[in-house]
Tab-separated table of C-alpha atoms in Angstrom:
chain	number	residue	atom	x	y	z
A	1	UNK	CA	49.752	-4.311	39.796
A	2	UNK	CA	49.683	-5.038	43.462
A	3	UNK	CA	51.853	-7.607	44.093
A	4	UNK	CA	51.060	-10.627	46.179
A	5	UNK	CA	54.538	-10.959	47.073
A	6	UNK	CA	54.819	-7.691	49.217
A	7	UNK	CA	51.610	-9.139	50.876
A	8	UNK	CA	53.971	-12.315	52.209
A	9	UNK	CA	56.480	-10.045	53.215
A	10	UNK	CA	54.666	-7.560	55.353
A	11	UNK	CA	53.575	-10.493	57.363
A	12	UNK	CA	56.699	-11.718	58.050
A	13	UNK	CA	57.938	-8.264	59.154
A	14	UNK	CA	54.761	-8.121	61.377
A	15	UNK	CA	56.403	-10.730	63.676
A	16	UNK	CA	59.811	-9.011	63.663
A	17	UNK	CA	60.376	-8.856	67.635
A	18	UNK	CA	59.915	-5.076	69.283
A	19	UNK	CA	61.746	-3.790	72.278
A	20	UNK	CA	59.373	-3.205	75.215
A	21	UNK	CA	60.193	0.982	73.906
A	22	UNK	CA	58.501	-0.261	70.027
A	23	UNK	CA	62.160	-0.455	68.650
A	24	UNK	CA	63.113	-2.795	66.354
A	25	UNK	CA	64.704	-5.524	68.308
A	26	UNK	CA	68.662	-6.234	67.185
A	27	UNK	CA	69.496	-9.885	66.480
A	28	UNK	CA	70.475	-11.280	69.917
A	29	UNK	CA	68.109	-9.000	71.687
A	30	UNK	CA	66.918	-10.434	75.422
A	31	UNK	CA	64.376	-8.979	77.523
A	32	UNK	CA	66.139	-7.792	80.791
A	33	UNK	CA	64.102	-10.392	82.472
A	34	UNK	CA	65.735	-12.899	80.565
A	35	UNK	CA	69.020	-11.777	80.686
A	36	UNK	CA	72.354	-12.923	82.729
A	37	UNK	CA	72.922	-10.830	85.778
A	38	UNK	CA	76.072	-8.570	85.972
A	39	UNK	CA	79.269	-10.772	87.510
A	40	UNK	CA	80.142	-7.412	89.130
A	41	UNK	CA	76.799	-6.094	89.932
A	42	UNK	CA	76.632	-5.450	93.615
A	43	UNK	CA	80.784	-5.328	93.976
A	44	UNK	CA	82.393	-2.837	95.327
A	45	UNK	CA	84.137	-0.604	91.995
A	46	UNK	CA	87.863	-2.145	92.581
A	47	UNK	CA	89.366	1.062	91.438
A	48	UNK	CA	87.955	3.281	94.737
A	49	UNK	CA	90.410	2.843	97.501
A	50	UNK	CA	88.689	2.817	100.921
A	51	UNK	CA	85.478	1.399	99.578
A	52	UNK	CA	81.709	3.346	99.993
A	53	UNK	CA	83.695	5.621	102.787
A	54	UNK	CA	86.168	6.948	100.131
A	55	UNK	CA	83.843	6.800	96.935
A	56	UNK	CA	83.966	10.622	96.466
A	57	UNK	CA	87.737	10.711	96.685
A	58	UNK	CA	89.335	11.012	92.898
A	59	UNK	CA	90.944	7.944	92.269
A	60	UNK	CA	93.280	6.607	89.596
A	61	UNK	CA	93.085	3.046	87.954
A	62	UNK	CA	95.661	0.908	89.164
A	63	UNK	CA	98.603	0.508	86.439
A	64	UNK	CA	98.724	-2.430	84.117
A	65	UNK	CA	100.027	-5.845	85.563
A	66	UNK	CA	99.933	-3.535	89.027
A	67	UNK	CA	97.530	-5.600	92.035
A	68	UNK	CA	94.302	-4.003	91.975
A	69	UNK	CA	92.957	-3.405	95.570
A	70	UNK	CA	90.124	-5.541	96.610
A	71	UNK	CA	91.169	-8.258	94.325
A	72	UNK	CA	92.031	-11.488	96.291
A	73	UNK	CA	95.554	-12.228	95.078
A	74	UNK	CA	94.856	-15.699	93.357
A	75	UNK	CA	91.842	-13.518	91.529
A	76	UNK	CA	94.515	-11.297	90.225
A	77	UNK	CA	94.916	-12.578	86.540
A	78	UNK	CA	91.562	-13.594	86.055
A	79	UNK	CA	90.046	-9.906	86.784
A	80	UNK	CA	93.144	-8.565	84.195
A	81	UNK	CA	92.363	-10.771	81.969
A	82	UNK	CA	88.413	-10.259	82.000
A	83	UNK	CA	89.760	-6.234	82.397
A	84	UNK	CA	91.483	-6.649	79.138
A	85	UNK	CA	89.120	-8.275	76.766
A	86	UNK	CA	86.157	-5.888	78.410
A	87	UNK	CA	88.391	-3.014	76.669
A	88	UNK	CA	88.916	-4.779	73.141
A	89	UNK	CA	85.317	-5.367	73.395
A	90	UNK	CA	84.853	-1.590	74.111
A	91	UNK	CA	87.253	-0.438	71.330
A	92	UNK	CA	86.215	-2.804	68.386
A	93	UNK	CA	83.807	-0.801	66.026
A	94	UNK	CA	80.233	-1.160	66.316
A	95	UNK	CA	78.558	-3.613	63.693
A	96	UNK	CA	76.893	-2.672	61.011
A	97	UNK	CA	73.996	-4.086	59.111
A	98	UNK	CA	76.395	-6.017	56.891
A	99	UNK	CA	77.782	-7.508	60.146
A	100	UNK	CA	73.995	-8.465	61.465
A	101	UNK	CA	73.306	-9.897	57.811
A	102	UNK	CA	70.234	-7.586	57.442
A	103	UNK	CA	68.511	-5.912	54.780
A	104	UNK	CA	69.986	-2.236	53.650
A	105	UNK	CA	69.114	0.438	50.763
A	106	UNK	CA	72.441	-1.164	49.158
A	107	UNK	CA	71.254	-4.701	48.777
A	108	UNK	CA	68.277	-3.956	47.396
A	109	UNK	CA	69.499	-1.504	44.515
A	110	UNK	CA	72.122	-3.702	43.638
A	111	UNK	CA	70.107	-6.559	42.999
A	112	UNK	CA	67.564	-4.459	41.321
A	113	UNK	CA	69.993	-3.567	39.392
A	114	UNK	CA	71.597	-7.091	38.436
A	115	UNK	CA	67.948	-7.986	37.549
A	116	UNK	CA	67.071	-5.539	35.674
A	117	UNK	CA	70.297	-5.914	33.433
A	118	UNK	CA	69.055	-9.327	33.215
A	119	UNK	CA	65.883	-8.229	32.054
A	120	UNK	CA	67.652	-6.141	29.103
A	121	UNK	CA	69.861	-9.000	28.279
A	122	UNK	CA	66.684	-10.682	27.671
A	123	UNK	CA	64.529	-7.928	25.920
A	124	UNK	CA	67.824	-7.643	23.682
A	125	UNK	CA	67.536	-11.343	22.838
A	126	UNK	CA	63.667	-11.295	22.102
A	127	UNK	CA	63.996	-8.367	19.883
A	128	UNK	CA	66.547	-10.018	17.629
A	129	UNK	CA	64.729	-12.765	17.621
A	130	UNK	CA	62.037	-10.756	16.166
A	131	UNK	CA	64.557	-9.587	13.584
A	132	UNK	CA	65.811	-12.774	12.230
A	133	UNK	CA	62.409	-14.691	12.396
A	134	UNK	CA	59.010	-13.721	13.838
A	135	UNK	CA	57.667	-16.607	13.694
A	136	UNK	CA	59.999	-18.818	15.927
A	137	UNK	CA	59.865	-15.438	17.830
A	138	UNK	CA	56.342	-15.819	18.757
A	139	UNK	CA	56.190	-19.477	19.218
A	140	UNK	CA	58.836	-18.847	22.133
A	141	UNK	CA	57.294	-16.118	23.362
A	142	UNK	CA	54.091	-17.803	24.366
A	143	UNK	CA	56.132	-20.392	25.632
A	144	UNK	CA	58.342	-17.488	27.709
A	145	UNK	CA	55.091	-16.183	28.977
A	146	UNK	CA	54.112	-19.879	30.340
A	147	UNK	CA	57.489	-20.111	32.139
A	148	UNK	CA	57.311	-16.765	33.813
A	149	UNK	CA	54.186	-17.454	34.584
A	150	UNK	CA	54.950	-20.969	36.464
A	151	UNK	CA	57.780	-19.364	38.118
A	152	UNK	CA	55.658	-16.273	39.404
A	153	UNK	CA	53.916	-18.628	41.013
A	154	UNK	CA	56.562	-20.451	42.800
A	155	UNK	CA	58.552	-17.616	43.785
A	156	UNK	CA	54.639	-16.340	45.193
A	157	UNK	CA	54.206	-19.673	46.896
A	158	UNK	CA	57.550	-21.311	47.770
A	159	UNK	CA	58.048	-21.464	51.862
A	160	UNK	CA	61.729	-20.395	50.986
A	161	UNK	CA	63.065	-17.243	49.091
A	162	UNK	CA	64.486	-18.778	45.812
A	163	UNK	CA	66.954	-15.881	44.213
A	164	UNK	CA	67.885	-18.351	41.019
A	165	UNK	CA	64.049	-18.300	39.920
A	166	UNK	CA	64.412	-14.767	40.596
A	167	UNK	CA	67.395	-14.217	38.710
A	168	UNK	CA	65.876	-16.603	36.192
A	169	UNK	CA	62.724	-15.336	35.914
A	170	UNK	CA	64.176	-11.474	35.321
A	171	UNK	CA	66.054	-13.136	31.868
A	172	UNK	CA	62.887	-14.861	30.463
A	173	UNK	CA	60.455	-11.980	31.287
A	174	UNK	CA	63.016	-9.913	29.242
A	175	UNK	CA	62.632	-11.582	26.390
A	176	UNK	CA	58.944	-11.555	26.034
A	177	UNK	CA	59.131	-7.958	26.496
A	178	UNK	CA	61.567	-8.171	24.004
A	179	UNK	CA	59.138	-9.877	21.653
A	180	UNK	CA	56.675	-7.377	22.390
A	181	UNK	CA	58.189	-4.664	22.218
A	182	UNK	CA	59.550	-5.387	18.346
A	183	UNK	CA	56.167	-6.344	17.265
A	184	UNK	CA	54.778	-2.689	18.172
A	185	UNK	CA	58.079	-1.171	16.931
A	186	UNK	CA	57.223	-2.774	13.900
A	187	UNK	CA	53.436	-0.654	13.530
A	188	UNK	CA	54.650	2.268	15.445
A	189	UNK	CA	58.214	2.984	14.783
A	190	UNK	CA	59.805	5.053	17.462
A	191	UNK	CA	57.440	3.931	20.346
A	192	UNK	CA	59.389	1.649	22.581
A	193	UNK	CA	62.015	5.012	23.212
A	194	UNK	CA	59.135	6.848	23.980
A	195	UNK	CA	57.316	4.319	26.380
A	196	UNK	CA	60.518	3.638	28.081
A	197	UNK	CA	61.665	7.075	28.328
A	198	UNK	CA	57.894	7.723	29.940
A	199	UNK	CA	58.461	4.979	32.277
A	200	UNK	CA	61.113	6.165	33.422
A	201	UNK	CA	59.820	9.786	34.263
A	202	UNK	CA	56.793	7.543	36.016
A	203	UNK	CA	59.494	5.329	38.273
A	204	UNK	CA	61.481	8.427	38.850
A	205	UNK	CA	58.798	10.889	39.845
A	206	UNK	CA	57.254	8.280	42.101
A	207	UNK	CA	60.494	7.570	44.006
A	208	UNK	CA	61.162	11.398	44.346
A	209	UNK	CA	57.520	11.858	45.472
A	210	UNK	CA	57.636	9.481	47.812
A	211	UNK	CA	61.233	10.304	49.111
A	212	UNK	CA	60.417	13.560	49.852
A	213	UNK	CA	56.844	12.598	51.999
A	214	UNK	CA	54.458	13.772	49.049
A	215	UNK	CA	52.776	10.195	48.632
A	216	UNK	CA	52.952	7.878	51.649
A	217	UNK	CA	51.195	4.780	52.094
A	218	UNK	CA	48.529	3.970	54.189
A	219	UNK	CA	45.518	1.585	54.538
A	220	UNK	CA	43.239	3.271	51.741
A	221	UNK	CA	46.356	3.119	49.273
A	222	UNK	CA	46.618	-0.739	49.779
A	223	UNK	CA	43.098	-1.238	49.778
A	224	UNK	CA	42.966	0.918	46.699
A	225	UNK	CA	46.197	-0.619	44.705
A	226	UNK	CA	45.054	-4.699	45.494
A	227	UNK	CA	41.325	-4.167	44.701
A	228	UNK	CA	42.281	-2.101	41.270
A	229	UNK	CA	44.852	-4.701	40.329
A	230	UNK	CA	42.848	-7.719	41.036
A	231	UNK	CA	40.388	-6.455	38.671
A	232	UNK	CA	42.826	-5.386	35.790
A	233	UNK	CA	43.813	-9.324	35.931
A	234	UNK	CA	40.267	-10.313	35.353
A	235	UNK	CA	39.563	-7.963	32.792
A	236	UNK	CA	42.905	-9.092	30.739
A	237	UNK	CA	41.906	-12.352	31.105
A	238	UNK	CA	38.291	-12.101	29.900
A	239	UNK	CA	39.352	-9.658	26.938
A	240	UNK	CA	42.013	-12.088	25.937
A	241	UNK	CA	39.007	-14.854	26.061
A	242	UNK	CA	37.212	-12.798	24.115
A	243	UNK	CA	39.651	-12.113	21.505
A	244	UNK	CA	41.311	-15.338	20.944
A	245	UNK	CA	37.309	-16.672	20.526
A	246	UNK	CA	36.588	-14.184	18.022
A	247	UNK	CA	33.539	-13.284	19.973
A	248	UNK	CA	34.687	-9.449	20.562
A	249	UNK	CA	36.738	-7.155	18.804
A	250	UNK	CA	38.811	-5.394	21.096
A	251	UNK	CA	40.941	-3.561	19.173
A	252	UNK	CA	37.586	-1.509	18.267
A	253	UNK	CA	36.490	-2.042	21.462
A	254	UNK	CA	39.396	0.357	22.722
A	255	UNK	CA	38.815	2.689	19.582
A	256	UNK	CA	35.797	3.959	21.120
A	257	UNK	CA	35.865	7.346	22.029
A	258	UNK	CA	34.841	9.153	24.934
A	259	UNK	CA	34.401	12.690	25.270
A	260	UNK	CA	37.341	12.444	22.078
A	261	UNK	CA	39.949	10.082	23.905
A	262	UNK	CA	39.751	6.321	23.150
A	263	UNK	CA	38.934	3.797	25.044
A	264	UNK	CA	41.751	1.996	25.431
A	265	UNK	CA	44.130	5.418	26.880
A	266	UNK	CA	41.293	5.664	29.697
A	267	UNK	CA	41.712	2.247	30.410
A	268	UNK	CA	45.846	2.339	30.313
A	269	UNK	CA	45.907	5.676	32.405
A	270	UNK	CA	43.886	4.016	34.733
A	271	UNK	CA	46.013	0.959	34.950
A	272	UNK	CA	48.969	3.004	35.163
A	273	UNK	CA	47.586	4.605	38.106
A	274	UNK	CA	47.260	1.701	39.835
A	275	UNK	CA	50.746	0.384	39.310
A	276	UNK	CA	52.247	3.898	40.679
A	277	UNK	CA	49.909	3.157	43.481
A	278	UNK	CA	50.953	-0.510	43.690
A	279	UNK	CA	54.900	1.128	43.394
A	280	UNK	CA	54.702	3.364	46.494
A	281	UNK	CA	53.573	0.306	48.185
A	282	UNK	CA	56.408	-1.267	47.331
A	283	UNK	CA	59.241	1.107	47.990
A	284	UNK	CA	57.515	1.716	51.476
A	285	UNK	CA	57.705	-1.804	52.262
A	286	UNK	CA	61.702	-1.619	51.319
A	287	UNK	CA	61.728	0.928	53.998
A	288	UNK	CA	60.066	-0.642	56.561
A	289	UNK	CA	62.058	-3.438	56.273
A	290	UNK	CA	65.575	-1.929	56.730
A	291	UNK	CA	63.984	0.202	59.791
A	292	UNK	CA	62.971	-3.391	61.318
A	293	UNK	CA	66.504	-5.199	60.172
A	294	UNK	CA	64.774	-8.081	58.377
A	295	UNK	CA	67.220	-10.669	57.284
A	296	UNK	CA	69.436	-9.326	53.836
A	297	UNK	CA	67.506	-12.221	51.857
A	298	UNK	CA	64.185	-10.196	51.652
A	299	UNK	CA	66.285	-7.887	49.187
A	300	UNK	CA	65.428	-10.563	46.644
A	301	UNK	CA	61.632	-10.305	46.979
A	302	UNK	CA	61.530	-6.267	47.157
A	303	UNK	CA	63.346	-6.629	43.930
A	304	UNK	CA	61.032	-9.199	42.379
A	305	UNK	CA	58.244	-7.184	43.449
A	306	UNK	CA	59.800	-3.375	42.226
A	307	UNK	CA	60.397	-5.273	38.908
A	308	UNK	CA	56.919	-6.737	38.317
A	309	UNK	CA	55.311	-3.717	39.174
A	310	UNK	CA	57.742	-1.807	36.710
A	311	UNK	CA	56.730	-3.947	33.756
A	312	UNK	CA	53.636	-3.795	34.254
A	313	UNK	CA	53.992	0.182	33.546
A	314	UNK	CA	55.525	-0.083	30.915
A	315	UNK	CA	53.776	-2.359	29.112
A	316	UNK	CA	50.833	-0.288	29.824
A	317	UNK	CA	52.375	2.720	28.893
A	318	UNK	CA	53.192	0.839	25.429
A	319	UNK	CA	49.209	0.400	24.871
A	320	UNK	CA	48.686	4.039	25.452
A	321	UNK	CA	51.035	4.996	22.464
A	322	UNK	CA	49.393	2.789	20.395
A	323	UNK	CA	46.300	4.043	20.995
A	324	UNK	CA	47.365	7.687	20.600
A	325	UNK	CA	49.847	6.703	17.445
A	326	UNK	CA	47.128	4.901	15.827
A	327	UNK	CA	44.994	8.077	15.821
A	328	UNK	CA	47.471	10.470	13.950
């Protein structure tokens, strides 16, 4: 779904400071207005004998520890010395964005990949649980889902980016999926391979697509992806009213059939949409921020909100099978 978090974030890169050209502005960066004026603005260049008179003559720089012309002789250590560390400033290799402790590509699949391990770790812990006893299984999953919930929230709200409820958040999550994912293992055996294995053809032929300028965002897609998502969330919630109430069936509900294909695959296909939608999003606001050198930290949320938006396709994906596996 559209994730609130990327919302946060695309603010804060809105105030990113711009050179007067619309370049991203390095850390340090001065307008020239602001800036000290050159020491040896104005001079005359030390190394041209004869001064303005001689300028087009080809002239040599004095050798080291040699007096330079035009260099009072009490001056003559100072201007060596300010020479010498002008050159080691000159030779030193330019910094990088590991130097300037901004965000790159690199930060952000690393830790996507650190929290998505986590998230396995977790599923892998759920899903024995499941094994070994169901019912403590699903007394701490509703109790996961309550905790991932709270810390959704904070990590949403919080005025500082907090990678431990992050990191934390990545190994709970995993083990309600872990839950959930035995339970419809259990009716349909053989589905969670497929729904992950579809998930990650989704994920992979979203990146590609977008990589190679086939799906960009824009205004529409934003519009498109928040609207779509914030009504998925109240739907969920009023179905899940519904159901725990007993006032609806939902499970025939879904069954329906429209034109042959049940309810419920319309609704997941439709829901997946919006999560590829809500995905692009996502991996063009990873690339906005390295072009506008946003501090590394941010690496954290474009994680949290890649990984979000990735279980949310799956899960949906999950429904679909059902559906479909159900049928046969």
């Amino acid at each position: 779904m559209a994730n609130p978090v990327m919302n946060s974030i695309v603010k804060d890169w809105s105030t990113q400071q711009t050179t007067p050209a619309g370049y991203p502005a390095m850390p340090g960066y001065q307008p020239a207005s602001q800036q000290a004026p050159n020491p040896y603005g104005g001079s005359t260049n030390p190394y041209v004998q004869g001064g303005v008179g001689d300028a087009a003559q080809t002239t040599y720089p004095a050798p080291q520890g040699a007096p330079v012309y035009g260099v009072p002789q009490d001056q003559q250590g100072a201007y060596n010395d300010s020479m010498a560390s002008y050159e080691a400033m000159m030779n030193a290799p330019a910094a990088d964005a590991v130097d300037r402790g901004t965000m790159t590509f690199d930060d952000v699949v690393v830790k996507s990949i650190m929290c998505f391990g986590l998230l396995l770790v977790g599923a892998t812990a759920g899903w024995m649980t499941g094994i070994v006893a169901m019912d403590v299984a699903l007394v701490l999953f509703f109790a996961s889902c309550a905790v991932t919930l709270g810390l959704a929230i904070f990590i949403q709200f919080s005025k500082k980016i907090r990678p431990g409820a992050i990191v934390t958040y990545s190994l709970i999550e995993g083990f309600s999926l872990g839950v959930i994912s035995y339970t419809f293992e259990s009716y349909f055996p053989g589905i969670v391979i497929s729904a992950v294995l579809a998930t990650l053809v989704v994920i992979g032929t979203t990146l590609a697509a977008f990589m190679l300028g086939f799906v960009r965002n824009s205004s529409t897609l934003t519009r498109v992806a928040g609207i779509g998502s914030l009504a998925f969330f109240f739907y969920y919630l009023v179905t899940f009213a519904l159901s725990v109430s007993g006032m609806v069936n939902m499970r025939a509900v879904n069954s329906i059939t429209v034109f042959g294909i049940p309810l419920g695959v319309i609704i997941g296909v439709l829901a997946v949409f919006i999560g590829v939608l809500c995905l692009v999003r996502d991996f063009d606001a990873v690339k906005v921020g390295v072009a506008s050198n946003v501090p590394v930290k941010y690496a954290w949320l474009c994680t949290f909100a890649i990984m979000t938006d990735v279980i949310w396709i799956y899960l949906e994906i999950l429904k679909i099978l059902s559906y479909l596996m159900r049928r046969n």
